Short mmCIF file of C-alpha atoms in Angstrom, two decimals:
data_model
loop_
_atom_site.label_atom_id
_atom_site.label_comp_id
_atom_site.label_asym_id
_atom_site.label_seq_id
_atom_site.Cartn_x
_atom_site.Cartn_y
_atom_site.Cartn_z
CA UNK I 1 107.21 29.84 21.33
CA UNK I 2 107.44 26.31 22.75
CA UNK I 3 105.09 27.09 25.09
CA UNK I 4 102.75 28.71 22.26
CA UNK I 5 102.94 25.81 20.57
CA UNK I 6 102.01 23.21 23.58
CA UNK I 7 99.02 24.99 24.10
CA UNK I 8 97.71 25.24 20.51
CA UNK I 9 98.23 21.14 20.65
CA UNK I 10 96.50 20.78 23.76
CA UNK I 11 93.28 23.19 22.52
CA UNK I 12 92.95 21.35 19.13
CA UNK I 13 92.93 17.67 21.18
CA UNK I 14 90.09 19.49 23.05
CA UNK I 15 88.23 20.69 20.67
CA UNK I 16 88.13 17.00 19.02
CA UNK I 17 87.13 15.54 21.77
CA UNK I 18 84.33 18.13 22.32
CA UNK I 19 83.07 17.52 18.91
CA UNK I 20 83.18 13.54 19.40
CA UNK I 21 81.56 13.69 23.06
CA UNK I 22 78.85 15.79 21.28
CA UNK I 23 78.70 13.37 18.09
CA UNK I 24 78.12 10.57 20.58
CA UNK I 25 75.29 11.92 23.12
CA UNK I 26 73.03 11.81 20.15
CA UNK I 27 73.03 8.29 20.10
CA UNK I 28 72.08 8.39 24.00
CA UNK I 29 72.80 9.82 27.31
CA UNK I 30 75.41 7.22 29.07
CA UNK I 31 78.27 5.08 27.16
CA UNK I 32 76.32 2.23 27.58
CA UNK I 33 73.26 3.93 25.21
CA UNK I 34 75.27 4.74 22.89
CA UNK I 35 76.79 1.61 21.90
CA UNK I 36 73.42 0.11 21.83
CA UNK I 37 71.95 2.70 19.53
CA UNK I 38 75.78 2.33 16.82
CA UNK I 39 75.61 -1.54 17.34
CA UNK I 40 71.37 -1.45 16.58
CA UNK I 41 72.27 0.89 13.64
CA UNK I 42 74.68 -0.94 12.17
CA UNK I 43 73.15 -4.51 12.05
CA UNK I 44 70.07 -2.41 10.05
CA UNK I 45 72.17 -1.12 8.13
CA UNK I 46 74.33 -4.30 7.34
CA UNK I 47 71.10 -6.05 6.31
CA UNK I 48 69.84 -3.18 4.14
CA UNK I 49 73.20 -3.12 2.30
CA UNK I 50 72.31 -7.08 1.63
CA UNK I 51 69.14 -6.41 0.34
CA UNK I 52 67.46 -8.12 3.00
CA UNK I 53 64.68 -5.98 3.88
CA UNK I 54 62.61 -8.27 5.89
CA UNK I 55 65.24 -8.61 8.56
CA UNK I 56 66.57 -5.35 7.79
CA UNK I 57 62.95 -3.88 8.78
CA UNK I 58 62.83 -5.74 11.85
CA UNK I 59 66.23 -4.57 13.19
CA UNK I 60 65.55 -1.53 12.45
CA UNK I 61 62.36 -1.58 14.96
CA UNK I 62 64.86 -2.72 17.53
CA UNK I 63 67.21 0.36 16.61
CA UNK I 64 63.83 2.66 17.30
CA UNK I 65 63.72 1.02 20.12
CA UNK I 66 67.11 1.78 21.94
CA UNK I 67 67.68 4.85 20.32
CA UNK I 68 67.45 8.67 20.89
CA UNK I 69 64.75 10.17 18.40
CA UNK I 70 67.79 12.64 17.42
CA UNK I 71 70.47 9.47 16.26
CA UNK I 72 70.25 9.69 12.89
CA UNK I 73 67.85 11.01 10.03
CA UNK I 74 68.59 7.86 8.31
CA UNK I 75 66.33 6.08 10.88
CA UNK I 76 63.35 8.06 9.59
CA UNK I 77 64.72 8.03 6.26
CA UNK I 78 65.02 4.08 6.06
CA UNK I 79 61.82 3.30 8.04
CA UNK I 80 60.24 5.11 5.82
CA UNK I 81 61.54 3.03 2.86
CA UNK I 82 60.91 -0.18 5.05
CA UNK I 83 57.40 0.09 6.05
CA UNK I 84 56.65 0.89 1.84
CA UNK I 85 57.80 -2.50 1.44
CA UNK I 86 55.22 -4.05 4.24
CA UNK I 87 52.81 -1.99 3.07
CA UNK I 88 53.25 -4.05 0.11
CA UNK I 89 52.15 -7.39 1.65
CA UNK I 90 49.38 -6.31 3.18
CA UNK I 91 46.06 -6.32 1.86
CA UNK I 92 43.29 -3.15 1.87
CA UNK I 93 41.50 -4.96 4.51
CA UNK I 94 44.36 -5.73 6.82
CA UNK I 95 43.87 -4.26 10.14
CA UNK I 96 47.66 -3.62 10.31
CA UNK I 97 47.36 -1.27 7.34
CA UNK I 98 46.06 1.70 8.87
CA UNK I 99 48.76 1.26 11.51
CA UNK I 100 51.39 1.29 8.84
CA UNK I 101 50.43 4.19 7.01
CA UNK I 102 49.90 6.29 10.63
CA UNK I 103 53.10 5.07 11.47
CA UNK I 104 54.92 6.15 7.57
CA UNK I 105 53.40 9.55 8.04
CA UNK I 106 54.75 9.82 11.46
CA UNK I 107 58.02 9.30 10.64
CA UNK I 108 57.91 11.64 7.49
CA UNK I 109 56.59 14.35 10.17
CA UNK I 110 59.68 13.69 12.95
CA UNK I 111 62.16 13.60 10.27
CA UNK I 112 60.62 17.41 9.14
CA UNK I 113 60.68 18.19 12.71
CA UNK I 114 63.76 17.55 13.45
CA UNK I 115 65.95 17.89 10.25
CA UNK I 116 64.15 21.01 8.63
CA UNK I 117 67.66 21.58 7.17
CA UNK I 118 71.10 20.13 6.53
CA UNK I 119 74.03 20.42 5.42
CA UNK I 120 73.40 18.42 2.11
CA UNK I 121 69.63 19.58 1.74
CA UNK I 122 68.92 23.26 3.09
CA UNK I 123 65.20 22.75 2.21
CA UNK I 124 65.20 19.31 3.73
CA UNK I 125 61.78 20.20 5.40
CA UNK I 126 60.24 20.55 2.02
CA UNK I 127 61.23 17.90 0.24
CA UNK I 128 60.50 15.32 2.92
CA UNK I 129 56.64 17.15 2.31
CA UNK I 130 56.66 16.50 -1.35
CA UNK I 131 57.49 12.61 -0.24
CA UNK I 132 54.50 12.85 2.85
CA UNK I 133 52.47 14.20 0.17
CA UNK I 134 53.14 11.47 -2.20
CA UNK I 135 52.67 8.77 0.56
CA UNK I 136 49.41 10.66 1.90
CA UNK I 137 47.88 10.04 -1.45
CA UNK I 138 48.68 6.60 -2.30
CA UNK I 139 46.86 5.59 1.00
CA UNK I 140 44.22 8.28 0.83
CA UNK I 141 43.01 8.31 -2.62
CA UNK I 142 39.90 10.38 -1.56
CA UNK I 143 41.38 13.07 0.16
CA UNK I 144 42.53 15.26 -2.50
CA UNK I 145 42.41 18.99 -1.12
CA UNK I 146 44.69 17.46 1.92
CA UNK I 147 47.06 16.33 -0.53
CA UNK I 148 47.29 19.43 -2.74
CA UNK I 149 47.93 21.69 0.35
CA UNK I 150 50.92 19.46 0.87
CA UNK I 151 52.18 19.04 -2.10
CA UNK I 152 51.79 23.20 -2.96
CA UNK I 153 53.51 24.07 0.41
CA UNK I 154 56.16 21.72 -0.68
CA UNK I 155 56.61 23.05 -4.38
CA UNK I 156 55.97 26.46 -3.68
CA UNK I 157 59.42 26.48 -1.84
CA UNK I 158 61.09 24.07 -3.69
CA UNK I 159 60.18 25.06 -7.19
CA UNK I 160 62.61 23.71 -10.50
CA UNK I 161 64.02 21.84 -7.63
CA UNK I 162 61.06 19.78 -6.96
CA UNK I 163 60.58 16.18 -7.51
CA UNK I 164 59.05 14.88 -10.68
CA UNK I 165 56.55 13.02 -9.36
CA UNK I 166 55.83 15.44 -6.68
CA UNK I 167 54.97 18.59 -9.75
CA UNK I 168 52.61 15.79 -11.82
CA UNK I 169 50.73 14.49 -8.62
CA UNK I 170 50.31 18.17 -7.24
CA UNK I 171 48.70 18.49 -10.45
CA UNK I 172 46.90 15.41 -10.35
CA UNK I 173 45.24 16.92 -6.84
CA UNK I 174 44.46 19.82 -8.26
CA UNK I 175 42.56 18.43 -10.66
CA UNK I 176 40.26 16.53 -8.48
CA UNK I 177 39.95 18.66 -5.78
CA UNK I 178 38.12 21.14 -8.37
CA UNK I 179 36.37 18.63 -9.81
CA UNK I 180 35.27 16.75 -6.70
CA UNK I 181 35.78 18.13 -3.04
CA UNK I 182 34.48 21.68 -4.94
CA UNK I 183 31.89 20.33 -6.71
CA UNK I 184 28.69 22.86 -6.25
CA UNK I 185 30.96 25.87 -5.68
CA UNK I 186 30.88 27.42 -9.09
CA UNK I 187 33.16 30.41 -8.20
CA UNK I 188 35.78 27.99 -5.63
CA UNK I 189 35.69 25.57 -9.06
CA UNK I 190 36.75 28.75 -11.40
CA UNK I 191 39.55 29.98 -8.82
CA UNK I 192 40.80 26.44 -8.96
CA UNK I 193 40.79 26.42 -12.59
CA UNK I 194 42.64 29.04 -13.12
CA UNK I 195 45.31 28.75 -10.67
CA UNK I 196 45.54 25.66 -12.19
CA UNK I 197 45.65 27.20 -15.83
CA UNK I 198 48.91 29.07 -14.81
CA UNK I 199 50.23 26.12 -12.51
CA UNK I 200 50.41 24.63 -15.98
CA UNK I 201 53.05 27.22 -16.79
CA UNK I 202 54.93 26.96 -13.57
CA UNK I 203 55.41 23.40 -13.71
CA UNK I 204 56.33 22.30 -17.23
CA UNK I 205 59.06 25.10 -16.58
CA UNK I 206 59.97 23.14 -13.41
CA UNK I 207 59.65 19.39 -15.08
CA UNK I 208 62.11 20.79 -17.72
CA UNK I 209 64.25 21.90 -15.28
CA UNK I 210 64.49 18.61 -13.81
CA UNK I 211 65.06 17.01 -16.98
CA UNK I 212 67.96 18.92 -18.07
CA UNK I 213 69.43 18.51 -14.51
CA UNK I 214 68.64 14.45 -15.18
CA UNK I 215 70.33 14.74 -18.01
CA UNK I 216 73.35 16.37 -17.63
CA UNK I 217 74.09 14.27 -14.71
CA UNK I 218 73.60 10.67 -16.67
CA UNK I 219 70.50 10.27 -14.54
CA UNK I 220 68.51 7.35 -16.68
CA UNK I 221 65.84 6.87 -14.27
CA UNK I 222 65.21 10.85 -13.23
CA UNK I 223 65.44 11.40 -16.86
CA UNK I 224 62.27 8.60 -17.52
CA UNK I 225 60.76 9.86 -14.11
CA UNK I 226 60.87 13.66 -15.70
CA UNK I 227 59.32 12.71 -19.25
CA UNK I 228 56.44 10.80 -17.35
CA UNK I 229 55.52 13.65 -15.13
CA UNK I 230 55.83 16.02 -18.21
CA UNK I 231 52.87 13.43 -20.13
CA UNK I 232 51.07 13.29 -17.03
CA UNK I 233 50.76 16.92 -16.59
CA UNK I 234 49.67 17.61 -20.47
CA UNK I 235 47.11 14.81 -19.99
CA UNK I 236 45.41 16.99 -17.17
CA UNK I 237 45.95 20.11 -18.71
CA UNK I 238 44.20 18.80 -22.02
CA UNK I 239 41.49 17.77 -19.89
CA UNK I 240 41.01 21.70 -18.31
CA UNK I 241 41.77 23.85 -21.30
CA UNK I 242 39.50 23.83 -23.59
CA UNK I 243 39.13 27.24 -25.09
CA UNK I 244 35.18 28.26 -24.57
CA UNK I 245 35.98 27.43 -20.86
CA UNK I 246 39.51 29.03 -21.01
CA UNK I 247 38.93 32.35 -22.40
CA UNK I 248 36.43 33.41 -19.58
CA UNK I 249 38.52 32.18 -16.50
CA UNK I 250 41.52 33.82 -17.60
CA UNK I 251 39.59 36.85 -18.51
CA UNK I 252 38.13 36.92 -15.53
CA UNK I 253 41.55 36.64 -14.15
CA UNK I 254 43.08 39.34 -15.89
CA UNK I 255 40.30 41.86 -15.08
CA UNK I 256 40.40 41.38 -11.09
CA UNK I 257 44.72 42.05 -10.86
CA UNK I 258 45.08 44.62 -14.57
CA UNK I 259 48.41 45.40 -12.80
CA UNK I 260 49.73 42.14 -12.58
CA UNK I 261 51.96 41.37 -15.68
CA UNK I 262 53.62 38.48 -14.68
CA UNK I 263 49.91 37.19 -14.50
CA UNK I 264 49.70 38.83 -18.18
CA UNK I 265 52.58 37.07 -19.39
CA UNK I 266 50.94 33.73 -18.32
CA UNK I 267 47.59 34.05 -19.66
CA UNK I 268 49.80 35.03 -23.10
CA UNK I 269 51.93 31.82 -23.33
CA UNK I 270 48.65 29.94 -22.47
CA UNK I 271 46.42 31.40 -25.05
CA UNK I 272 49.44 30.65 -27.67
CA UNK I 273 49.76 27.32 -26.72
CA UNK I 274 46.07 26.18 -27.27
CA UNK I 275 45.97 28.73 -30.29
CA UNK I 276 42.80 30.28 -28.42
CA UNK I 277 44.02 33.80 -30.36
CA UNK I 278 40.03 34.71 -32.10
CA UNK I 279 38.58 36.31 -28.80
CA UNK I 280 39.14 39.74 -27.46
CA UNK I 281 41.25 39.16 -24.48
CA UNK I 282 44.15 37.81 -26.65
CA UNK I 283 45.38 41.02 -28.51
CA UNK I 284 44.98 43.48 -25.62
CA UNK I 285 46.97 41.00 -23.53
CA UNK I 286 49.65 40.70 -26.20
CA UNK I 287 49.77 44.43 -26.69
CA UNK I 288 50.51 44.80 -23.08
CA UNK I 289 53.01 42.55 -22.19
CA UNK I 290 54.73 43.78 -25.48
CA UNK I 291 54.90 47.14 -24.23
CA UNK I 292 56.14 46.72 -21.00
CA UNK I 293 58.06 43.98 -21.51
CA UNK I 294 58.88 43.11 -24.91
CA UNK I 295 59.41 39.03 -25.54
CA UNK I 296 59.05 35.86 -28.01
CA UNK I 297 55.58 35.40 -26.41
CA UNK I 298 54.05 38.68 -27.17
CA UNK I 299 55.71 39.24 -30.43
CA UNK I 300 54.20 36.09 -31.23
CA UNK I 301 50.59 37.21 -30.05
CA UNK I 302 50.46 40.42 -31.49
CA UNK I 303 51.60 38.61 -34.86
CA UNK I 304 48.90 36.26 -34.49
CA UNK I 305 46.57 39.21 -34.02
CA UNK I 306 47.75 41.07 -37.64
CA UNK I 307 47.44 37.52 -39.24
CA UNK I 308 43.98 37.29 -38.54
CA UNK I 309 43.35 40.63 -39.77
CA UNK I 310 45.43 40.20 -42.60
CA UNK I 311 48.06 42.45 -42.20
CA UNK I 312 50.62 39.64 -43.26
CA UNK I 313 53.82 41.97 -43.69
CA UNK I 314 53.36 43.39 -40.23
CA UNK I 315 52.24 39.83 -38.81
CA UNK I 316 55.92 38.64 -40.11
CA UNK I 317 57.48 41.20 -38.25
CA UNK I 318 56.43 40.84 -35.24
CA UNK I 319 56.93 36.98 -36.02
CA UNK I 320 60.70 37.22 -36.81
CA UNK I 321 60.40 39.36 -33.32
CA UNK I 322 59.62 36.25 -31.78
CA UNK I 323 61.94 34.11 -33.14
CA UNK I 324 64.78 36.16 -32.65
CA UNK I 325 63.92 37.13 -29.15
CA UNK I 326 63.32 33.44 -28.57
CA UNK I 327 66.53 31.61 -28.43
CA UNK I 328 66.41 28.32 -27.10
CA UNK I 329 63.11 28.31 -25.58
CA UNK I 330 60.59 25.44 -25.46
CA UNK I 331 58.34 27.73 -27.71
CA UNK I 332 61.00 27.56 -30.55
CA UNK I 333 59.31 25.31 -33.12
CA UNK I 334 55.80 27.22 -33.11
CA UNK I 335 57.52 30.31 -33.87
CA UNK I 336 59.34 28.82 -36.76
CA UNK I 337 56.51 27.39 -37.80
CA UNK I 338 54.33 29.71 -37.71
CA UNK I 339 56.66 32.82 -38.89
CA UNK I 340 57.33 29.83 -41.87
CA UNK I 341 53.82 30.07 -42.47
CA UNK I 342 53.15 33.65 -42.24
CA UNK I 343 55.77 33.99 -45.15
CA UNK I 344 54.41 30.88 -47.09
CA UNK I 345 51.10 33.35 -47.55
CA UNK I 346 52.88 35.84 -48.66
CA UNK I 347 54.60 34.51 -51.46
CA UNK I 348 57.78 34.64 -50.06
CA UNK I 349 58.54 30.74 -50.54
CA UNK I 350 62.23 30.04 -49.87
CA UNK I 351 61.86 32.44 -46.79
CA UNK I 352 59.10 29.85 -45.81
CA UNK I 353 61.12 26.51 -46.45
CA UNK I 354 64.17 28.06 -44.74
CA UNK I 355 61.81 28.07 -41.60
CA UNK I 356 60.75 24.61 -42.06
CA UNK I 357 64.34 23.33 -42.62
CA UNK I 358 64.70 24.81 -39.08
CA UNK I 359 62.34 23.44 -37.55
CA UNK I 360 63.36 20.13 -39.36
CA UNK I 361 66.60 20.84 -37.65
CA UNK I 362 65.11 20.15 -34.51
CA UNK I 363 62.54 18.17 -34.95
CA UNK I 364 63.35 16.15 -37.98
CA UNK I 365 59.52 13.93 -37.78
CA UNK I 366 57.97 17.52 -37.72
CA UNK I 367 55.00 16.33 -40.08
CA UNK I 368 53.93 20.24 -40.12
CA UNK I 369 57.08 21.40 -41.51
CA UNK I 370 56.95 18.98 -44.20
CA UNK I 371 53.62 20.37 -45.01
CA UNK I 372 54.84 23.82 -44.83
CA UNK I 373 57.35 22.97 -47.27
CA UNK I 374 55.46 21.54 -49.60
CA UNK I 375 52.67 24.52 -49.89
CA UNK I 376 56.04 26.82 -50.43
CA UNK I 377 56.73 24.66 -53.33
CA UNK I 378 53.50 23.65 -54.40
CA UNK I 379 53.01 27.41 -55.32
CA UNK I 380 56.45 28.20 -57.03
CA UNK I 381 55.66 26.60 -60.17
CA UNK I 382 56.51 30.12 -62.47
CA UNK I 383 59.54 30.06 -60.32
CA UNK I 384 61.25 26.68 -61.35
CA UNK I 385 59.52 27.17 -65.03
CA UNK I 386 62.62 26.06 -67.58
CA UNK I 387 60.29 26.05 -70.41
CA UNK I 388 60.33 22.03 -70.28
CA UNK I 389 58.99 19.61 -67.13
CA UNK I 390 60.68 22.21 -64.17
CA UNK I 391 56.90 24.08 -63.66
CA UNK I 392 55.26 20.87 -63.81
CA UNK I 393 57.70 19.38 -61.39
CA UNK I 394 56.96 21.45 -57.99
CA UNK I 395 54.00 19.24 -57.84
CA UNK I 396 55.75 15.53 -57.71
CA UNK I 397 58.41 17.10 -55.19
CA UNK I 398 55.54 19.14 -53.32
CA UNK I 399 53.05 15.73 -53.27
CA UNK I 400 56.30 13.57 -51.73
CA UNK I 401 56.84 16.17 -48.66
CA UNK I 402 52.61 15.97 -48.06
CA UNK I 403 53.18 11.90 -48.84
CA UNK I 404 55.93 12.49 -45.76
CA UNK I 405 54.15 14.53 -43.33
CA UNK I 406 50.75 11.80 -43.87
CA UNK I 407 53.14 9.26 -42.81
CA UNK I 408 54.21 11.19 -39.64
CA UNK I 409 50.81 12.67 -38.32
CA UNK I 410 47.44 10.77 -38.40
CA UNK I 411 46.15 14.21 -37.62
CA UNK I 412 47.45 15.65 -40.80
CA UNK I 413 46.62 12.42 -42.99
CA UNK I 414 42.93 14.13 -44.27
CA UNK I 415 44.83 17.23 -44.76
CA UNK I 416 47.60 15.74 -46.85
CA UNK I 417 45.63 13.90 -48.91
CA UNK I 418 43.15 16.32 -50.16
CA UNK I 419 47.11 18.45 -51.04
CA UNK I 420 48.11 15.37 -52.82
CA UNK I 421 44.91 15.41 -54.63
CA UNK I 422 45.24 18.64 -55.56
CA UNK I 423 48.71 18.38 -56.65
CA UNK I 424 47.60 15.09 -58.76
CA UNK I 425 45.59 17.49 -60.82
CA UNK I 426 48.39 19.15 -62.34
CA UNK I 427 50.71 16.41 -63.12
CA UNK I 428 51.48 16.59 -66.81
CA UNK I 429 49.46 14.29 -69.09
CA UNK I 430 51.49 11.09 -70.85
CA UNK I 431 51.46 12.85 -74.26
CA UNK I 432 53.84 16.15 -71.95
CA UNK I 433 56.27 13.49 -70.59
CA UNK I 434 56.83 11.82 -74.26
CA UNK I 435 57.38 15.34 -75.70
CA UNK I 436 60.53 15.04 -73.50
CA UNK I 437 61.56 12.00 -73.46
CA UNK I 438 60.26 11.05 -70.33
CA UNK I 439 57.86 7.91 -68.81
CA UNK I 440 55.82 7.68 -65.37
CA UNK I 441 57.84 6.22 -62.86
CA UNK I 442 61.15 7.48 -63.67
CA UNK I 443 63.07 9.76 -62.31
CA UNK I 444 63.44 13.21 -62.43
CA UNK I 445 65.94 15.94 -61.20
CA UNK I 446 64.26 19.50 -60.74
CA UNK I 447 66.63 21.97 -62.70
CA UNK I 448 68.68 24.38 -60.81
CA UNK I 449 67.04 27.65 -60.82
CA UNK I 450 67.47 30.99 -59.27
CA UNK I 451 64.22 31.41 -56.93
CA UNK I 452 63.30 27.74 -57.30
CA UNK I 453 62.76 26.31 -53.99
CA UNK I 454 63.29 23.27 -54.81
CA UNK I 455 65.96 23.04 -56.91
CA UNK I 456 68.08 20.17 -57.60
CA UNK I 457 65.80 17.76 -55.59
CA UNK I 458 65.10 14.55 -57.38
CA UNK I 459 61.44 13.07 -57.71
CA UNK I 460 59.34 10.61 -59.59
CA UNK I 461 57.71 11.22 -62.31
CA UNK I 462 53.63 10.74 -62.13
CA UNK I 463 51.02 11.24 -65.12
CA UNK I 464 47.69 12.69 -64.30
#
């Protein structure tokens, strides 16, 4: 057992030695190498930790010099970060510039070569791309299809885990190599719009992603790096998705892979999001998705469709659909919204406010909600009717929630006013106020009753 024992002993002490004897011929072939290459590494490293990146950039050119390519991915790592800083100092015209930015690329290229995974990053390969991609295109402003290849490659296998500023400049590419390396090809220009059209999809998913990992983790910067990608990639999408030139591409789409629903589903949740719903590719999109798979998005569609055809109990229907089906997705306050809405038309005005108050819930400077609100009360006048000021009332509460929602949205302010206008109209005279009591400016409490939206809210009290 002794013996057992002795032997274990000796086989572990080998083993360790093994591993250290094969730890230290990366750093060079002879002992002499390789305390070169750890003494060169660490007096980089010492001056990095200092913040001294002038000297730490030129030890770490000796470190290149004495040591194996395979010593550390650090070396590539670091030089990379070291030669951004000189390319800093230098000018455009610089001679030494185009050196620099072969030599960053080069080392972005070894490290992929020879760390395409580790322990700590499996996909180290492609996230070293998304940063070769980024660098490309900061020094090669012009080459934009090069840069979009790289930065796809590098997303495509990286996806939610992608870097934020890798998803908005892969974007950013996309856009001008469609506007300007395939500029003349009409039908290379419409491939690229559409793949960019559902790359839109793709990569707000992904940015989110991102920023809930950010997030979670306390991650201040990711979490400002995430929102600016997000702005970023709405500014280009704005710029592409115009409906007239929508509708067509994604048609066109459609009609060349009909089996293709994840495709489907796509074209839905774009079509909802830039409202284009009053063409004929929406509904019989909707419908299918729906039927194969149902979801929030094509409950939402096909409820758009019976809206515009005026089938408003049906359109609700399929609009609770949605909103049940949704959950927490980022889709959440344009189905409450809109189902809100839906209901507002129909007469059914608590149902409508109670969506509003949702949406309020999570948005509380939701200047549409406020405006939904106050067409729900703005019509319940027989409902809060006491017989004294309570029908004449729903007009100062439902004039202070389009008062709110002018002060939120610019976009809403024409809208709001010409409400308020309205609403103005039917303010009681002075003579109505005196009969009970009352004067303009004071206050006023709407009376509590059943079916009265907005009972018990207090208001001021306005003459016409």
């Amino acid at each position: 057992m002794k013996a057992l024992q002795t032997l274990l002993t000796a086989l572990a002490v080998l083993l360790a030695a093994t591993a250290s004897l094969a730890q230290d011929e990366r750093y060079g072939d002879t002992p002499d190498q390789q305390l070169k290459c750890k003494e060169a590494l660490s007096v980089y490293k010492s001056y990095k930790k200092q913040k001294n990146y002038d000297e730490a950039y030129v030890q770490w050119r000796k470190a290149c010099d004495v040591c194996p390519e395979t010593a550390s991915e650090g070396l590539y790592a670091d030089g990379a970060s070291f030669i951004g800083k000189e390319l800093k100092k230098v000018e455009d015209e610089d001679p030494r510039k185009a050196d620099l930015v072969d030599s960053l690329l080069y080392l972005h290229d070894k490290r992929m070569e020879l760390y395409p995974s580790t322990k700590r990053s499996p996909n180290n390969r492609c996230v070293v791309l998304g940063r070769k991609a980024t660098d490309f295109y900061k020094y090669n402003r012009d080459q934009h299809q090069a840069a979009y290849a790289m930065f796809k490659e590098s997303i495509d296998c990286l996806k939610e885990e992608s870097s934020a500023t890798t998803l908005y400049q892969y974007y950013t590419a996309s856009f001008y190599t469609m506007k300007r390396e395939l500029k003349g090809d009409t039908v290379a220009q419409a491939n690229m719009r559409a793949q960019m059209l559902t790359d839109y999809l793709s990569l707000t998913d992904y940015v989110q992603a991102g920023l809930a990992r950010a997030q979670e983790a306390g991650k201040d910067r990711d979490v400002k790096r995430y929102e600016k990608a997000k702005g970023n990639i709405e500014t280009v999408f704005v710029a592409i998705a115009d409906c007239a030139d929508m509708v067509p591409v994604l048609d066109a789409a459609v009609a060349a892979d009909l089996d293709n629903m994840d495709l489907k589903l796509k074209v839905l949740r774009l079509l909802n999001k830039k409202e284009c719903t009053d063409n004929d590719l929406f509904l019989p999109v909707a419908t299918a998705v729906y039927s194969v798979e149902p979801s929030a998005p094509s409950a939402y569609a096909i409820g758009i469709g019976f809206a515009k055809a005026s089938q408003l109990d049906s359109s609700f229907t399929y609009m609770e659909d949605a909103v049940n089906r949704c959950g927490d997705c980022t889709e959440k306050l344009t189905y409450l919204l809109k189902t809100g809405q839906i209901a507002s038309a129909m007469g059914r005005t608590s149902t409508a406010r109670n969506y509003a108050r949702q949406v309020l819930a999570v948005d509380a400077e939701n200047a549409d909600a406020y405006m939904l609100i106050g067409d729900a009360i703005a019509g319940s006048s027989s409902a809060c009717n006491d017989g004294a000021l309570g029908g004449r009332s729903v007009y100062w509460v439902a004039s202070d929630y389009y008062a709110r929602a002018k002060r939120l949205n610019e976009e809403l302010a024409e809208k709001a006013s010409k409400k308020m206008a309205n609403m103005a109209k039917q303010f009681p005279t002075v003579d109505d106020i005196f009969t009970y009591g009352k004067q303009a400016g004071g206050s006023f409490t709407v009376p509590n009753k059943p079916g009265c939206p907005c009972s018990g809210e207090s208001t001021t009290i306005r003459v016409r």
